[in-house]
Tab-separated table of C-alpha atoms in Angstrom:
chain	number	residue	atom	x	y	z
A	128	MET	CA	120.870	-72.816	-68.770
A	129	LEU	CA	123.801	-75.168	-69.099
A	130	THR	CA	122.729	-78.792	-69.372
A	131	LYS	CA	124.184	-81.772	-67.530
A	132	ARG	CA	126.174	-84.010	-69.835
A	133	ILE	CA	125.929	-87.767	-70.341
A	134	VAL	CA	129.220	-89.191	-71.558
A	135	PRO	CA	129.676	-92.750	-72.838
A	136	CYS	CA	133.248	-94.052	-72.603
A	137	LEU	CA	134.852	-96.389	-75.130
A	138	ASP	CA	138.020	-98.398	-74.555
A	139	VAL	CA	140.124	-98.562	-77.687
A	140	LYS	CA	142.977	-101.005	-78.237
A	141	ASP	CA	144.987	-101.014	-81.458
A	142	GLY	CA	142.269	-99.019	-83.181
A	143	ARG	CA	139.335	-101.214	-82.138
A	144	VAL	CA	136.788	-100.837	-79.372
A	145	VAL	CA	137.277	-103.632	-76.872
A	146	LYS	CA	135.778	-104.922	-73.645
A	147	GLY	CA	132.489	-106.590	-74.318
A	148	VAL	CA	130.452	-104.190	-76.313
A	149	GLN	CA	127.107	-105.658	-77.326
A	150	PHE	CA	125.533	-104.006	-80.284
A	151	VAL	CA	123.681	-106.546	-82.319
A	152	GLN	CA	122.391	-104.126	-84.911
A	153	LEU	CA	125.833	-102.789	-85.734
A	154	ARG	CA	127.727	-104.440	-88.520
A	155	ASP	CA	130.966	-104.225	-86.668
A	156	ALA	CA	130.829	-103.692	-82.955
A	157	GLY	CA	134.518	-103.039	-82.735
A	158	ASP	CA	134.559	-100.013	-84.995
A	159	PRO	CA	135.008	-96.879	-82.889
A	160	VAL	CA	133.495	-94.597	-85.514
A	161	GLU	CA	130.366	-96.681	-85.864
A	162	LEU	CA	129.917	-96.861	-82.097
A	163	ALA	CA	130.556	-93.158	-81.752
A	164	ARG	CA	127.870	-92.492	-84.331
A	165	PHE	CA	125.499	-94.822	-82.494
A	166	TYR	CA	125.941	-92.904	-79.228
A	167	ASP	CA	125.704	-89.570	-81.005
A	168	GLY	CA	122.366	-90.706	-82.436
A	169	GLN	CA	121.148	-91.500	-78.927
A	170	GLY	CA	121.905	-87.993	-77.723
A	171	ALA	CA	125.296	-88.479	-76.068
A	172	ASP	CA	126.648	-85.035	-75.212
A	173	GLU	CA	130.258	-85.985	-75.510
A	174	LEU	CA	132.398	-89.098	-75.844
A	175	VAL	CA	135.547	-90.292	-74.143
A	176	PHE	CA	137.957	-92.627	-75.916
A	177	LEU	CA	140.398	-94.368	-73.663
A	178	ASP	CA	143.431	-95.631	-75.529
A	179	ILE	CA	144.494	-98.814	-73.790
A	180	SER	CA	147.046	-99.789	-76.452
A	181	ALA	CA	150.408	-100.507	-74.919
A	182	SER	CA	152.374	-100.664	-78.155
A	183	HIS	CA	153.771	-97.875	-80.246
A	184	GLU	CA	151.854	-99.212	-83.264
A	185	GLY	CA	148.621	-99.202	-81.291
A	186	ARG	CA	149.162	-95.573	-80.364
A	187	LYS	CA	149.803	-94.613	-83.960
A	188	THR	CA	146.559	-96.334	-84.911
A	189	MET	CA	144.771	-94.270	-82.258
A	190	VAL	CA	145.649	-91.114	-84.168
A	191	GLU	CA	143.894	-92.598	-87.204
A	192	VAL	CA	140.852	-93.394	-85.055
A	193	VAL	CA	140.768	-89.825	-83.773
A	194	LYS	CA	140.886	-88.513	-87.344
A	195	ALA	CA	138.094	-90.800	-88.455
A	196	VAL	CA	135.883	-89.926	-85.482
A	197	ALA	CA	136.480	-86.205	-85.972
A	198	SER	CA	135.522	-86.500	-89.639
A	199	GLU	CA	132.216	-88.117	-88.886
A	200	LEU	CA	131.028	-86.636	-85.632
A	201	ALA	CA	129.756	-83.184	-84.746
A	202	ILE	CA	129.973	-83.596	-80.967
A	203	PRO	CA	133.006	-83.053	-78.750
A	204	PHE	CA	135.245	-85.913	-77.708
A	205	THR	CA	138.114	-86.511	-75.318
A	206	VAL	CA	141.018	-88.913	-75.719
A	207	GLY	CA	142.842	-90.329	-72.734
A	208	GLY	CA	145.398	-93.032	-72.069
A	209	GLY	CA	149.098	-93.004	-72.744
A	210	ILE	CA	149.449	-89.244	-73.094
A	211	ASN	CA	152.794	-88.475	-71.480
A	212	ALA	CA	154.146	-85.384	-73.172
A	213	LEU	CA	153.192	-82.200	-74.959
A	214	GLU	CA	154.018	-83.970	-78.233
A	215	ASP	CA	151.407	-86.659	-77.503
A	216	MET	CA	148.818	-83.960	-76.829
A	217	LYS	CA	149.678	-82.200	-80.086
A	218	ARG	CA	149.283	-85.382	-82.085
A	219	ILE	CA	145.891	-86.189	-80.625
A	220	LEU	CA	144.486	-82.653	-80.692
A	221	ARG	CA	145.729	-81.965	-84.207
A	222	ALA	CA	144.098	-85.177	-85.332
A	223	GLY	CA	140.797	-83.628	-84.257
A	224	ALA	CA	140.156	-84.513	-80.610
A	225	ASP	CA	138.690	-81.650	-78.592
A	226	LYS	CA	140.320	-82.550	-75.287
A	227	VAL	CA	143.026	-84.798	-73.936
A	228	SER	CA	142.828	-86.486	-70.578
A	229	LEU	CA	145.940	-86.776	-68.412
A	230	ASN	CA	146.183	-89.160	-65.485
A	231	THR	CA	149.445	-90.808	-64.402
A	232	ALA	CA	151.549	-88.409	-66.471
A	233	ALA	CA	150.003	-85.412	-64.703
A	234	VAL	CA	150.807	-86.866	-61.279
A	235	ASN	CA	154.375	-87.677	-62.294
A	236	ASN	CA	154.881	-84.322	-63.945
A	237	PRO	CA	152.301	-81.707	-62.900
A	238	ASP	CA	154.006	-79.151	-65.164
A	239	LEU	CA	152.479	-81.071	-68.050
A	240	ILE	CA	149.064	-79.671	-67.065
A	241	THR	CA	150.429	-76.132	-67.095
A	242	GLU	CA	152.266	-76.620	-70.380
A	243	GLY	CA	149.224	-78.149	-72.053
A	244	ALA	CA	146.890	-75.441	-70.780
A	245	ASN	CA	149.263	-72.685	-71.879
A	246	PHE	CA	149.727	-74.179	-75.295
A	247	PHE	CA	146.228	-75.344	-76.158
A	248	GLY	CA	144.041	-73.539	-73.651
A	249	SER	CA	142.487	-74.947	-70.485
A	250	GLN	CA	139.432	-76.178	-72.354
A	251	CYS	CA	141.582	-78.887	-73.984
A	252	ILE	CA	143.061	-80.282	-70.773
A	253	VAL	CA	141.156	-82.799	-68.676
A	254	VAL	CA	142.837	-84.190	-65.577
A	255	ALA	CA	141.623	-87.681	-64.762
A	256	ILE	CA	141.822	-88.700	-61.112
A	257	ASP	CA	141.409	-92.264	-59.866
A	258	ALA	CA	140.281	-91.985	-56.262
A	259	LYS	CA	140.006	-94.543	-53.473
A	260	TYR	CA	138.937	-93.885	-49.899
A	261	ASP	CA	141.749	-94.272	-47.402
A	262	GLU	CA	140.912	-94.812	-43.713
A	263	GLU	CA	144.336	-93.707	-42.562
A	264	LEU	CA	144.185	-90.531	-44.596
A	265	GLY	CA	140.567	-89.894	-43.616
A	266	SER	CA	140.003	-88.883	-47.197
A	267	TRP	CA	140.431	-90.155	-50.743
A	268	ARG	CA	143.838	-91.064	-52.085
A	269	VAL	CA	144.974	-90.582	-55.695
A	270	TYR	CA	146.012	-93.752	-57.544
A	271	THR	CA	147.914	-93.967	-60.813
A	272	HIS	CA	148.755	-96.600	-63.436
A	273	GLY	CA	145.155	-97.605	-63.930
A	274	GLY	CA	144.485	-97.781	-60.209
A	275	ARG	CA	147.438	-100.019	-59.413
A	276	THR	CA	149.745	-97.552	-57.707
A	277	PRO	CA	148.855	-95.501	-54.616
A	278	THR	CA	150.390	-92.036	-54.417
A	279	ASP	CA	150.949	-89.584	-51.577
A	280	LEU	CA	148.343	-87.264	-53.015
A	281	GLU	CA	145.001	-86.526	-51.418
A	282	VAL	CA	142.240	-86.210	-54.018
A	283	ILE	CA	140.742	-82.815	-53.112
A	284	ALA	CA	144.157	-81.171	-52.833
A	285	TRP	CA	145.250	-82.695	-56.128
A	286	ALA	CA	142.034	-81.636	-57.871
A	287	ARG	CA	142.599	-78.071	-56.625
A	288	GLU	CA	146.180	-78.094	-57.804
A	289	ALA	CA	145.163	-79.428	-61.223
A	290	ALA	CA	142.602	-76.633	-61.551
A	291	GLU	CA	145.121	-74.010	-60.475
A	292	ARG	CA	147.574	-75.341	-63.011
A	293	GLY	CA	145.038	-74.772	-65.749
A	294	ALA	CA	143.063	-77.991	-66.129
A	295	GLY	CA	139.698	-77.237	-67.714
A	296	GLU	CA	137.882	-80.205	-66.273
A	297	ILE	CA	138.272	-83.065	-63.785
A	298	LEU	CA	137.341	-86.614	-64.746
A	299	LEU	CA	136.822	-88.206	-61.350
A	300	THR	CA	136.667	-91.985	-61.108
A	301	SER	CA	135.771	-93.661	-57.852
A	302	MET	CA	137.720	-96.894	-57.587
A	303	ASP	CA	135.472	-97.918	-54.690
A	304	SER	CA	132.362	-97.682	-56.861
A	305	ASP	CA	133.781	-98.651	-60.230
A	306	GLY	CA	132.264	-101.802	-61.659
A	307	GLU	CA	129.876	-102.215	-58.707
A	308	LYS	CA	126.874	-100.679	-60.480
A	309	LYS	CA	125.593	-99.395	-57.139
A	310	GLY	CA	125.770	-95.762	-58.111
A	311	PHE	CA	128.382	-93.032	-58.372
A	312	ASP	CA	130.334	-92.119	-55.242
A	313	ILE	CA	128.207	-89.137	-54.263
A	314	LYS	CA	130.321	-88.030	-51.284
A	315	LEU	CA	133.484	-87.996	-53.336
A	316	THR	CA	131.875	-86.301	-56.318
A	317	LYS	CA	130.278	-83.598	-54.190
A	318	ALA	CA	133.472	-82.991	-52.226
A	319	VAL	CA	135.540	-82.489	-55.367
A	320	SER	CA	132.893	-80.561	-57.289
A	321	GLU	CA	132.506	-78.085	-54.437
A	322	SER	CA	136.267	-77.666	-54.087
A	323	VAL	CA	137.073	-76.616	-57.629
A	324	SER	CA	135.661	-73.995	-59.944
A	325	ILE	CA	135.955	-76.177	-63.059
A	326	PRO	CA	133.492	-78.835	-64.236
A	327	VAL	CA	133.657	-82.322	-62.729
A	328	ILE	CA	132.745	-85.495	-64.614
A	329	ALA	CA	131.593	-88.252	-62.253
A	330	SER	CA	132.712	-91.731	-63.214
A	331	GLY	CA	132.485	-95.226	-61.787
A	332	GLY	CA	129.463	-97.084	-60.492
A	333	ALA	CA	126.619	-96.207	-62.853
A	334	GLY	CA	124.049	-98.995	-62.741
A	335	ASN	CA	120.794	-97.306	-63.679
A	336	ALA	CA	119.246	-93.961	-64.645
A	337	ASP	CA	118.568	-93.062	-61.025
A	338	HIS	CA	122.281	-93.102	-60.318
A	339	PHE	CA	122.799	-90.325	-62.868
A	340	ALA	CA	120.123	-88.210	-61.202
A	341	ASP	CA	121.928	-88.683	-57.867
A	342	ALA	CA	125.284	-87.716	-59.351
A	343	PHE	CA	123.852	-84.477	-60.697
A	344	ILE	CA	121.443	-83.510	-57.907
A	345	ASP	CA	123.312	-84.687	-54.788
A	346	GLY	CA	126.816	-85.095	-56.199
A	347	LYS	CA	126.820	-81.701	-57.958
A	348	ALA	CA	128.523	-83.281	-60.962
A	349	ASP	CA	128.535	-81.386	-64.250
A	350	ALA	CA	128.729	-84.520	-66.358
A	351	ALA	CA	128.522	-88.248	-65.748
A	352	LEU	CA	130.411	-90.963	-67.562
A	353	ALA	CA	129.529	-94.610	-67.985
A	354	ALA	CA	130.669	-97.508	-70.108
A	355	SER	CA	129.219	-100.934	-69.458
A	356	ILE	CA	125.571	-100.031	-68.822
A	357	PHE	CA	125.496	-98.380	-72.226
A	358	HIS	CA	127.594	-101.018	-73.985
A	359	TYR	CA	125.506	-103.868	-72.585
A	360	LYS	CA	122.328	-101.955	-73.372
A	361	GLU	CA	121.106	-102.101	-69.810
A	362	THR	CA	119.887	-98.616	-70.533
A	363	SER	CA	120.483	-96.023	-73.220
A	364	VAL	CA	121.602	-92.413	-73.200
A	365	ALA	CA	118.106	-91.439	-74.369
A	366	GLU	CA	116.438	-93.382	-71.545
A	367	VAL	CA	118.729	-91.882	-68.923
A	368	LYS	CA	118.014	-88.413	-70.211
A	369	SER	CA	114.256	-88.763	-70.263
A	370	TYR	CA	114.316	-90.220	-66.739
A	371	ILE	CA	116.502	-87.543	-65.176
A	372	ARG	CA	114.655	-84.779	-67.022
A	373	GLU	CA	111.553	-85.788	-65.044
A	374	LYS	CA	113.588	-85.458	-61.886
A	375	GLY	CA	114.299	-81.870	-62.792
A	376	VAL	CA	117.782	-82.247	-64.241
A	377	VAL	CA	118.260	-80.050	-67.307
A	378	VAL	CA	119.524	-82.089	-70.246
A	379	ARG	CA	119.738	-81.521	-73.957
B	71	MET	CA	135.774	-71.017	-102.083
B	72	ILE	CA	135.872	-70.432	-98.334
B	73	GLY	CA	139.245	-69.660	-96.805
B	74	ILE	CA	140.028	-70.800	-93.263
B	75	ILE	CA	142.627	-68.563	-91.664
B	76	ASP	CA	145.482	-70.718	-90.394
B	77	TYR	CA	147.346	-68.732	-87.779
B	78	GLY	CA	148.215	-71.622	-85.520
B	79	MET	CA	145.508	-71.123	-82.909
B	80	GLY	CA	142.452	-72.954	-84.048
B	81	ASN	CA	141.161	-76.436	-84.209
B	82	LEU	CA	141.338	-76.208	-87.977
B	83	PHE	CA	140.712	-79.873	-88.394
B	84	SER	CA	137.211	-79.873	-86.917
B	85	VAL	CA	136.125	-76.760	-88.815
B	86	SER	CA	137.477	-78.080	-92.094
B	87	LYS	CA	135.911	-81.502	-91.535
B	88	ALA	CA	132.562	-79.838	-90.896
B	89	LEU	CA	132.820	-78.032	-94.241
B	90	GLU	CA	133.698	-81.343	-95.899
B	91	ARG	CA	130.580	-82.914	-94.435
B	92	LEU	CA	128.601	-80.032	-95.935
B	93	GLU	CA	130.427	-80.598	-99.225
B	94	VAL	CA	131.596	-77.008	-99.293
B	95	PRO	CA	134.953	-76.345	-100.950
B	96	TYR	CA	137.514	-74.650	-98.691
B	97	PHE	CA	141.199	-74.082	-98.267
B	98	LEU	CA	143.477	-73.446	-95.305
B	99	SER	CA	145.983	-70.669	-95.613
B	100	GLU	CA	148.108	-68.158	-93.785
B	101	LYS	CA	148.971	-66.255	-96.961
B	102	LYS	CA	147.410	-62.849	-97.374
B	103	ASP	CA	147.114	-62.908	-101.168
B	104	GLU	CA	145.415	-66.317	-101.130
B	105	LEU	CA	143.021	-65.379	-98.363
B	106	LEU	CA	142.033	-62.098	-100.020
B	107	LYS	CA	140.828	-64.035	-103.059
B	108	ALA	CA	138.460	-66.211	-101.011
B	109	ASP	CA	134.700	-65.718	-101.327
B	110	ALA	CA	134.415	-65.815	-97.560
B	111	LEU	CA	136.726	-66.252	-94.599
B	112	ILE	CA	136.419	-68.230	-91.394
B	113	LEU	CA	138.499	-67.139	-88.406
B	114	PRO	CA	138.662	-70.040	-85.955
B	115	GLY	CA	140.385	-69.858	-82.613
B	116	VAL	CA	141.081	-71.522	-79.325
B	117	GLY	CA	143.500	-70.167	-76.771
B	118	SER	CA	144.017	-66.713	-75.405
B	119	PHE	CA	142.933	-63.424	-76.977
B	120	LYS	CA	146.282	-61.783	-76.366
B	121	ASP	CA	148.301	-64.590	-77.991
B	122	ALA	CA	145.939	-64.644	-80.964
B	123	MET	CA	146.150	-60.867	-81.537
B	124	THR	CA	149.923	-60.954	-81.174
B	125	ILE	CA	150.121	-63.513	-83.970
B	126	LEU	CA	147.517	-61.780	-86.156
B	127	ASN	CA	149.313	-58.442	-85.786
B	128	SER	CA	152.837	-59.735	-86.338
B	129	THR	CA	151.860	-61.730	-89.418
B	130	GLY	CA	149.826	-58.897	-90.916
B	131	LEU	CA	146.743	-61.110	-90.870
B	132	ALA	CA	144.924	-58.582	-88.673
B	133	ASP	CA	145.113	-56.007	-91.481
B	134	LEU	CA	144.163	-58.645	-94.013
B	135	ILE	CA	141.006	-59.536	-92.064
B	136	LYS	CA	139.997	-55.861	-91.812
B	137	GLU	CA	140.682	-55.351	-95.500
B	138	PHE	CA	138.640	-58.439	-96.337
B	139	ALA	CA	135.724	-57.269	-94.194
B	140	ASP	CA	135.756	-53.952	-96.077
B	141	THR	CA	135.209	-55.757	-99.375
B	142	GLY	CA	131.764	-56.813	-98.132
B	143	LYS	CA	132.534	-60.515	-98.476
B	144	PRO	CA	131.269	-62.682	-95.587
B	145	LEU	CA	133.511	-63.247	-92.572
B	146	LEU	CA	132.754	-65.678	-89.752
B	147	GLY	CA	134.614	-65.805	-86.449
B	148	ILE	CA	134.195	-68.916	-84.331
B	149	CYS	CA	134.668	-69.027	-80.525
B	150	LEU	CA	137.823	-66.972	-79.810
B	151	GLY	CA	137.621	-66.026	-83.485
B	152	MET	CA	134.319	-64.271	-82.762
B	153	GLN	CA	135.735	-62.455	-79.736
B	154	LEU	CA	138.637	-61.173	-81.835
B	155	LEU	CA	136.143	-59.297	-84.053
B	156	PHE	CA	135.304	-56.940	-81.159
B	157	GLU	CA	137.051	-53.860	-79.752
B	158	ASP	CA	139.131	-55.323	-76.961
B	159	SER	CA	139.444	-58.045	-74.333
B	160	GLU	CA	140.475	-58.058	-70.708
B	161	GLU	CA	142.001	-61.556	-71.021
B	162	ASN	CA	145.613	-61.505	-69.726
B	163	GLY	CA	145.653	-57.716	-69.683
B	164	MET	CA	143.710	-55.377	-71.940
B	165	THR	CA	144.312	-56.169	-75.611
B	166	GLU	CA	142.913	-54.440	-78.672
B	167	GLY	CA	140.932	-56.641	-81.039
B	168	LEU	CA	140.088	-56.321	-84.719
B	169	GLN	CA	137.414	-53.725	-83.904
B	170	LEU	CA	135.022	-54.792	-86.625
B	171	LEU	CA	132.126	-54.980	-84.149
B	172	PRO	CA	131.393	-52.783	-81.134
B	173	GLY	CA	131.781	-54.429	-77.735
B	174	HIS	CA	134.237	-55.620	-75.106
B	175	VAL	CA	135.279	-59.112	-74.117
B	176	ARG	CA	134.989	-59.741	-70.384
B	177	ARG	CA	135.471	-62.690	-68.061
B	178	PHE	CA	132.443	-64.417	-66.542
B	179	PRO	CA	132.280	-63.092	-62.983
B	180	GLY	CA	131.969	-66.634	-61.568
B	181	GLU	CA	129.608	-65.303	-58.928
B	182	THR	CA	125.990	-64.252	-59.370
B	183	ALA	CA	124.590	-60.933	-58.126
B	184	GLU	CA	123.169	-62.940	-55.194
B	185	GLY	CA	126.657	-64.139	-54.262
B	186	GLU	CA	126.259	-67.663	-55.589
B	187	MET	CA	129.411	-69.143	-57.135
B	188	TYR	CA	129.295	-70.873	-60.501
B	189	LYS	CA	131.814	-72.603	-62.732
B	190	VAL	CA	133.978	-70.928	-65.319
B	191	PRO	CA	134.559	-71.952	-68.152
B	192	HIS	CA	131.042	-72.043	-69.497
B	193	MET	CA	131.489	-75.558	-70.817
B	194	GLY	CA	128.796	-77.719	-72.324
B	195	TRP	CA	125.482	-77.584	-74.125
B	196	ASN	CA	123.360	-74.491	-73.691
B	197	ARG	CA	120.193	-73.329	-75.409
B	198	LEU	CA	120.199	-70.648	-78.051
B	199	VAL	CA	117.495	-67.993	-77.924
B	200	PHE	CA	116.873	-66.334	-81.276
B	201	LEU	CA	116.483	-62.554	-80.987
B	202	HIS	CA	116.378	-61.206	-84.534
B	203	SER	CA	115.647	-62.715	-87.889
B	204	SER	CA	118.802	-63.161	-89.914
B	205	PRO	CA	119.798	-65.193	-92.965
B	206	ILE	CA	122.101	-67.123	-90.637
B	207	LEU	CA	119.070	-68.399	-88.668
B	208	LYS	CA	116.933	-69.070	-91.732
B	209	GLY	CA	114.709	-72.118	-91.321
B	210	LEU	CA	116.178	-73.063	-87.937
B	211	ASP	CA	114.585	-73.714	-84.554
B	212	GLU	CA	116.054	-72.877	-81.172
B	213	ASP	CA	118.082	-75.769	-79.786
B	214	TYR	CA	121.247	-76.574	-77.837
B	215	VAL	CA	124.796	-75.860	-78.983
B	216	TYR	CA	128.206	-76.624	-77.463
B	217	PHE	CA	130.075	-73.812	-75.704
B	218	VAL	CA	133.570	-73.742	-74.195
B	219	HIS	CA	134.721	-70.316	-73.079
B	220	SER	CA	135.616	-68.272	-70.018
B	221	TYR	CA	135.104	-64.846	-71.597
B	222	PHE	CA	132.017	-63.377	-73.226
B	223	VAL	CA	131.198	-60.348	-75.368
B	224	ASP	CA	129.616	-57.410	-73.594
B	225	THR	CA	128.008	-55.145	-76.165
B	226	ASP	CA	125.422	-52.369	-76.300
B	227	ASP	CA	124.817	-53.092	-79.961
B	228	GLN	CA	121.556	-54.992	-79.487
B	229	GLU	CA	120.976	-55.311	-83.205
B	230	ALA	CA	124.241	-57.153	-83.721
B	231	VAL	CA	123.236	-59.853	-81.217
B	232	ILE	CA	121.221	-62.255	-83.357
B	233	SER	CA	121.017	-64.999	-80.778
B	234	ARG	CA	121.989	-65.307	-77.158
B	235	SER	CA	122.355	-67.891	-74.447
B	236	LEU	CA	122.118	-67.507	-70.704
B	237	TYR	CA	124.919	-68.383	-68.288
B	238	ASP	CA	124.424	-66.053	-65.344
B	239	VAL	CA	124.924	-63.186	-67.803
B	240	GLU	CA	123.430	-62.894	-71.259
B	241	VAL	CA	125.967	-64.390	-73.627
B	242	PRO	CA	125.920	-63.153	-77.233
B	243	ALA	CA	126.031	-66.443	-79.103
B	244	VAL	CA	125.463	-65.533	-82.743
B	245	VAL	CA	126.442	-62.006	-83.719
B	246	GLY	CA	126.314	-60.273	-87.059
B	247	ARG	CA	126.441	-56.878	-88.595
B	248	GLY	CA	126.521	-56.519	-92.372
B	249	ASN	CA	128.891	-59.153	-93.697
B	250	VAL	CA	130.655	-59.831	-90.383
B	251	PHE	CA	129.382	-62.784	-88.331
B	252	GLY	CA	130.481	-64.566	-85.204
B	253	MET	CA	129.526	-67.660	-83.227
B	254	GLN	CA	130.680	-67.962	-79.631
B	255	PHE	CA	129.959	-71.701	-79.450
B	256	HIS	CA	131.507	-74.356	-81.706
B	257	PRO	CA	129.057	-74.961	-84.576
B	258	GLU	CA	131.282	-77.770	-85.820
B	259	LYS	CA	130.778	-79.551	-82.481
B	260	SER	CA	127.125	-78.668	-81.986
B	261	SER	CA	125.372	-81.579	-83.658
B	262	SER	CA	122.485	-80.783	-86.016
B	263	LEU	CA	121.850	-77.120	-85.158
B	264	GLY	CA	125.550	-76.344	-85.373
B	265	MET	CA	125.854	-77.923	-88.800
B	266	ALA	CA	122.702	-76.134	-89.962
B	267	LEU	CA	124.130	-72.773	-88.862
B	268	LEU	CA	127.323	-73.469	-90.780
B	269	ARG	CA	125.268	-74.490	-93.803
B	270	ASN	CA	123.336	-71.209	-93.611
B	271	PHE	CA	126.612	-69.305	-93.555
B	272	THR	CA	127.884	-71.165	-96.613
B	273	GLU	CA	124.557	-70.576	-98.405
B	274	LEU	CA	124.867	-66.909	-97.673
B	275	VAL	CA	128.276	-67.039	-99.311
B	276	GLU	CA	126.863	-68.806	-102.371
B	277	GLU	CA	123.968	-66.354	-102.691
B	278	ARG	CA	126.322	-63.447	-102.546
B	279	MET	CA	128.478	-65.015	-105.239
B	280	SER	CA	125.498	-65.608	-107.522
B	281	VAL	CA	124.255	-61.996	-107.358
B	282	LYS	CA	127.733	-60.707	-108.047
């Protein structure tokens, strides 16, 4: 039986992991490879690296990070952030990433999903969706540019289109829940997961192990992503897994 | 030395890095004469069966792989590379494979016999069940490995299925007959068991070289 995946997410800027990562026992908390190894050791099923570099130099450095991580790690990893063209995907995938995640670029140019899936196979293409509930719309609206820009797209319809265009997976972030630590947005996760035939990664709102159980059992998520609760050691991947295993969720 | 077949459709980097971690010498090549001299070949692959066979046929690498298999030297197909070893695939229209192993590549139905829908691709960590003893499983315990695929091998050759996994249907996960092996999952992305399986393959190559 396929297991549910726990996915730590690391923000990388100019080749270094940023945003308050607390790992006292690590020599260098900012080294992406060392952190990746740390999470691998805890039983992380997959990793996501989000490239938040704005500069050209920073992006070039990211390719080096991807190479280094791929050399050291025998678990799959996804790279997102700043991927705007087929050429960007090639660079990242050839450097050893298993998947690339497209967000704003996919909304601006949906053909990019199709092109990427045709060229590399659907399994390499993750479409990341930032979703926020919209009263007027009576549903969730898609946001781009790191959640700053509302679009005309409705989340479920966009998720379906992404899947039809060949996306292999949806990385679904709830902007309403993100950073609140009150749990994943179960309604949103369930609605999207039941609307597409590809795996859905729930993201945004993880505060404790129970929240992961909810995302899998009630939210029908295939994977769940979190950053700060792992970085700040509020819990660990191993703890989450042993807790949700008791709740009947199948994990590795 | 192990040759990795570079035909433009594999994640060559992750396979080659895995061999580096195991400290096994390897080379990447698309040249027939170089590949024929290898002690063993690895056929990686992501993408579609039809595209892969088109490339392998037009470059003559398909014949090279068959010729290599006939020499009795070990051959390992990974993911799509494993599927290519079989008779044919229904992906994007029926396409003939390398026909080194008996069986057909079919798409996951996406719906159980009871009418319940499930997700395709089969993506993530699934448990291996060992069915037969084989040098490739030597010293290993059943554990999880990482799969990403929408098609699976349907074969009547029960002996060739060394290990399977379950995703609605029984998924041949490690296959082998004589010197031809395949892994449907990505051993290079499957943590400790994956690396151990690759190590067993490379040890098999070394043993064969030492008896030669």
